[in-house]
mmCIF file of C-alpha atoms in Angstrom:
data_model
loop_
_atom_site.group_PDB
_atom_site.id
_atom_site.type_symbol
_atom_site.label_atom_id
_atom_site.label_comp_id
_atom_site.label_asym_id
_atom_site.label_seq_id
_atom_site.Cartn_x
_atom_site.Cartn_y
_atom_site.Cartn_z
ATOM 1 C CA UNK A 1 -0.059 0.090 -0.262
ATOM 2 C CA UNK A 2 1.679 3.123 -0.955
ATOM 3 C CA UNK A 3 1.235 6.673 1.135
ATOM 4 C CA UNK A 4 1.088 9.550 -0.935
ATOM 5 C CA UNK A 5 1.027 12.022 1.790
ATOM 6 C CA UNK A 6 4.274 10.487 3.793
ATOM 7 C CA UNK A 7 7.198 12.992 3.745
ATOM 8 C CA UNK A 8 10.133 12.069 0.310
ATOM 9 C CA UNK A 9 12.339 10.911 2.864
ATOM 10 C CA UNK A 10 9.988 8.345 4.293
ATOM 11 C CA UNK A 11 9.576 7.853 0.699
ATOM 12 C CA UNK A 12 13.245 7.171 0.011
ATOM 13 C CA UNK A 13 13.801 5.240 2.503
ATOM 14 C CA UNK A 14 11.269 2.209 1.853
ATOM 15 C CA UNK A 15 11.993 2.450 -2.035
ATOM 16 C CA UNK A 16 15.293 1.339 -0.018
ATOM 17 C CA UNK A 17 13.809 -1.074 1.711
ATOM 18 C CA UNK A 18 11.844 -2.606 -1.065
ATOM 19 C CA UNK A 19 14.499 -2.878 -3.410
ATOM 20 C CA UNK A 20 17.359 -4.699 -1.171
ATOM 21 C CA UNK A 21 14.978 -6.969 0.340
ATOM 22 C CA UNK A 22 15.081 -9.957 -2.038
ATOM 23 C CA UNK A 23 19.221 -9.142 -2.731
ATOM 24 C CA UNK A 24 19.166 -11.005 1.284
ATOM 25 C CA UNK A 25 16.980 -13.013 0.719
ATOM 26 C CA UNK A 26 18.124 -14.519 -2.936
ATOM 27 C CA UNK A 27 21.814 -14.064 -2.825
ATOM 28 C CA UNK A 28 22.897 -12.739 0.459
ATOM 29 C CA UNK A 29 21.968 -16.053 2.577
ATOM 30 C CA UNK A 30 23.617 -18.095 -0.019
ATOM 31 C CA UNK A 31 26.622 -16.731 -0.016
ATOM 32 C CA UNK A 32 27.534 -15.548 2.917
ATOM 33 C CA UNK A 33 27.186 -11.992 1.431
ATOM 34 C CA UNK A 34 26.041 -8.787 3.054
ATOM 35 C CA UNK A 35 24.356 -5.789 1.737
ATOM 36 C CA UNK A 36 27.396 -3.335 1.963
ATOM 37 C CA UNK A 37 29.824 -5.919 0.486
ATOM 38 C CA UNK A 38 28.158 -6.372 -2.746
ATOM 39 C CA UNK A 39 28.148 -2.915 -3.155
ATOM 40 C CA UNK A 40 32.038 -3.092 -2.283
ATOM 41 C CA UNK A 41 32.610 -6.135 -4.718
ATOM 42 C CA UNK A 42 30.356 -4.809 -7.415
ATOM 43 C CA UNK A 43 32.375 -1.676 -8.092
ATOM 44 C CA UNK A 44 35.737 -3.265 -7.576
ATOM 45 C CA UNK A 45 34.683 -5.508 -10.155
ATOM 46 C CA UNK A 46 34.733 -2.354 -12.421
ATOM 47 C CA UNK A 47 37.079 -0.282 -11.077
ATOM 48 C CA UNK A 48 39.489 -2.177 -9.144
ATOM 49 C CA UNK A 49 43.065 -0.542 -7.412
ATOM 50 C CA UNK A 50 40.297 1.491 -5.216
ATOM 51 C CA UNK A 51 40.983 2.479 -2.110
ATOM 52 C CA UNK A 52 38.717 2.394 1.111
ATOM 53 C CA UNK A 53 38.446 5.579 1.532
ATOM 54 C CA UNK A 54 36.831 5.506 -2.496
ATOM 55 C CA UNK A 55 34.891 2.872 -1.596
ATOM 56 C CA UNK A 56 33.364 5.109 1.489
ATOM 57 C CA UNK A 57 32.907 8.205 -1.300
ATOM 58 C CA UNK A 58 31.025 5.714 -4.294
ATOM 59 C CA UNK A 59 28.677 4.082 -1.819
ATOM 60 C CA UNK A 60 27.883 6.620 0.259
ATOM 61 C CA UNK A 61 28.255 4.140 3.127
ATOM 62 C CA UNK A 62 30.951 5.883 6.660
ATOM 63 C CA UNK A 63 34.205 4.157 7.136
ATOM 64 C CA UNK A 64 32.952 1.874 9.580
ATOM 65 C CA UNK A 65 30.693 -0.020 7.282
ATOM 66 C CA UNK A 66 33.541 -0.187 4.753
ATOM 67 C CA UNK A 67 35.381 -1.231 7.051
ATOM 68 C CA UNK A 68 32.995 -3.914 7.924
ATOM 69 C CA UNK A 69 32.713 -5.187 4.434
ATOM 70 C CA UNK A 70 35.963 -5.070 3.278
ATOM 71 C CA UNK A 71 36.932 -7.322 6.798
ATOM 72 C CA UNK A 72 34.201 -9.961 5.371
ATOM 73 C CA UNK A 73 35.568 -9.689 2.577
ATOM 74 C CA UNK A 74 39.051 -10.347 3.555
ATOM 75 C CA UNK A 75 37.345 -13.708 5.864
ATOM 76 C CA UNK A 76 36.266 -15.016 2.857
ATOM 77 C CA UNK A 77 38.964 -14.728 0.846
ATOM 78 C CA UNK A 78 36.973 -12.918 -1.815
ATOM 79 C CA UNK A 79 39.453 -9.664 -1.199
ATOM 80 C CA UNK A 80 43.172 -8.624 -1.711
ATOM 81 C CA UNK A 81 44.789 -5.768 -0.395
ATOM 82 C CA UNK A 82 47.916 -4.203 -2.475
ATOM 83 C CA UNK A 83 49.851 -0.901 -1.237
ATOM 84 C CA UNK A 84 49.297 1.816 -3.073
ATOM 85 C CA UNK A 85 52.409 3.377 -5.319
ATOM 86 C CA UNK A 86 52.039 6.435 -4.531
ATOM 87 C CA UNK A 87 50.821 6.572 -1.048
ATOM 88 C CA UNK A 88 52.372 3.474 0.847
ATOM 89 C CA UNK A 89 49.615 4.189 4.199
ATOM 90 C CA UNK A 90 46.956 3.528 1.596
ATOM 91 C CA UNK A 91 45.757 -0.326 0.283
ATOM 92 C CA UNK A 92 44.299 -0.827 -3.085
ATOM 93 C CA UNK A 93 41.591 -3.286 -3.109
ATOM 94 C CA UNK A 94 40.804 -5.233 -5.620
ATOM 95 C CA UNK A 95 38.664 -9.172 -5.686
ATOM 96 C CA UNK A 96 40.611 -12.269 -5.324
ATOM 97 C CA UNK A 97 39.990 -14.694 -8.432
ATOM 98 C CA UNK A 98 37.243 -16.361 -5.986
ATOM 99 C CA UNK A 99 36.198 -13.219 -5.240
ATOM 100 C CA UNK A 100 35.610 -12.316 -9.149
ATOM 101 C CA UNK A 101 34.007 -15.830 -10.413
ATOM 102 C CA UNK A 102 31.509 -14.903 -7.048
ATOM 103 C CA UNK A 103 30.449 -11.112 -8.881
ATOM 104 C CA UNK A 104 30.439 -13.432 -12.128
ATOM 105 C CA UNK A 105 27.789 -15.810 -10.933
ATOM 106 C CA UNK A 106 25.603 -12.816 -8.951
ATOM 107 C CA UNK A 107 25.900 -9.960 -11.071
ATOM 108 C CA UNK A 108 23.097 -11.530 -13.616
ATOM 109 C CA UNK A 109 20.861 -12.074 -11.190
ATOM 110 C CA UNK A 110 21.308 -7.917 -10.281
ATOM 111 C CA UNK A 111 20.786 -6.697 -13.464
ATOM 112 C CA UNK A 112 17.610 -9.394 -13.756
ATOM 113 C CA UNK A 113 16.536 -6.922 -10.146
ATOM 114 C CA UNK A 114 17.382 -3.473 -11.519
ATOM 115 C CA UNK A 115 15.250 -4.835 -14.749
ATOM 116 C CA UNK A 116 12.378 -5.694 -12.897
ATOM 117 C CA UNK A 117 12.238 -2.983 -10.697
ATOM 118 C CA UNK A 118 12.398 -0.671 -13.344
ATOM 119 C CA UNK A 119 10.104 -2.318 -15.698
ATOM 120 C CA UNK A 120 6.939 -0.259 -15.454
ATOM 121 C CA UNK A 121 8.940 3.041 -16.019
ATOM 122 C CA UNK A 122 9.210 4.004 -20.057
ATOM 123 C CA UNK A 123 12.914 5.189 -20.488
ATOM 124 C CA UNK A 124 11.865 8.932 -20.770
ATOM 125 C CA UNK A 125 10.010 8.585 -16.837
ATOM 126 C CA UNK A 126 13.469 6.279 -16.060
ATOM 127 C CA UNK A 127 16.113 9.012 -17.715
ATOM 128 C CA UNK A 128 14.549 11.466 -15.433
ATOM 129 C CA UNK A 129 14.405 9.718 -12.140
ATOM 130 C CA UNK A 130 17.976 8.776 -12.631
ATOM 131 C CA UNK A 131 18.988 13.040 -12.902
ATOM 132 C CA UNK A 132 16.998 13.543 -9.991
ATOM 133 C CA UNK A 133 18.968 11.043 -8.395
ATOM 134 C CA UNK A 134 22.244 12.282 -9.593
ATOM 135 C CA UNK A 135 20.777 15.805 -8.532
ATOM 136 C CA UNK A 136 20.232 15.064 -5.045
ATOM 137 C CA UNK A 137 23.640 13.026 -4.777
ATOM 138 C CA UNK A 138 25.492 16.164 -5.910
ATOM 139 C CA UNK A 139 24.126 18.519 -3.908
ATOM 140 C CA UNK A 140 24.764 16.156 -0.749
ATOM 141 C CA UNK A 141 28.033 15.222 -1.681
ATOM 142 C CA UNK A 142 28.744 18.775 -1.677
ATOM 143 C CA UNK A 143 27.169 19.692 1.583
ATOM 144 C CA UNK A 144 28.752 16.953 3.006
ATOM 145 C CA UNK A 145 32.549 17.823 1.550
ATOM 146 C CA UNK A 146 31.672 22.060 2.494
ATOM 147 C CA UNK A 147 31.248 20.034 6.364
ATOM 148 C CA UNK A 148 34.392 18.531 5.927
ATOM 149 C CA UNK A 149 33.406 15.102 5.950
ATOM 150 C CA UNK A 150 33.835 12.287 3.159
ATOM 151 C CA UNK A 151 30.803 11.991 0.679
#
């Protein structure tokens, strides 16, 4: 049941919960993978070598959540770490062969879920939604940067 009078923030939270619940039920339990671990894996699959700080910026997750996700992936041999040649204090992260194999197994399911989610939106409405979300992310990222916090 949809509540048209609900505050926009409540709608965003509800939308997020409705979209991630199937991940946990269909994928997370089966592969002992948290949603945050999957978010990290999805980024590292297309951008290997990211740092933990950059993962935090790209996902919007706080550093502790990223740290826990990295620890979980490391414990299951799904992540490799190497020193950053430009900054020895930082680590470059990439998926291990096991992590890559798991990503290749799960990504088609994620693609199917995304197609299912947006099936009811015609291309023009989907583009407007994407643009609105991009605009909101940009505004919030700028606010975080002004406050001196990573975005």
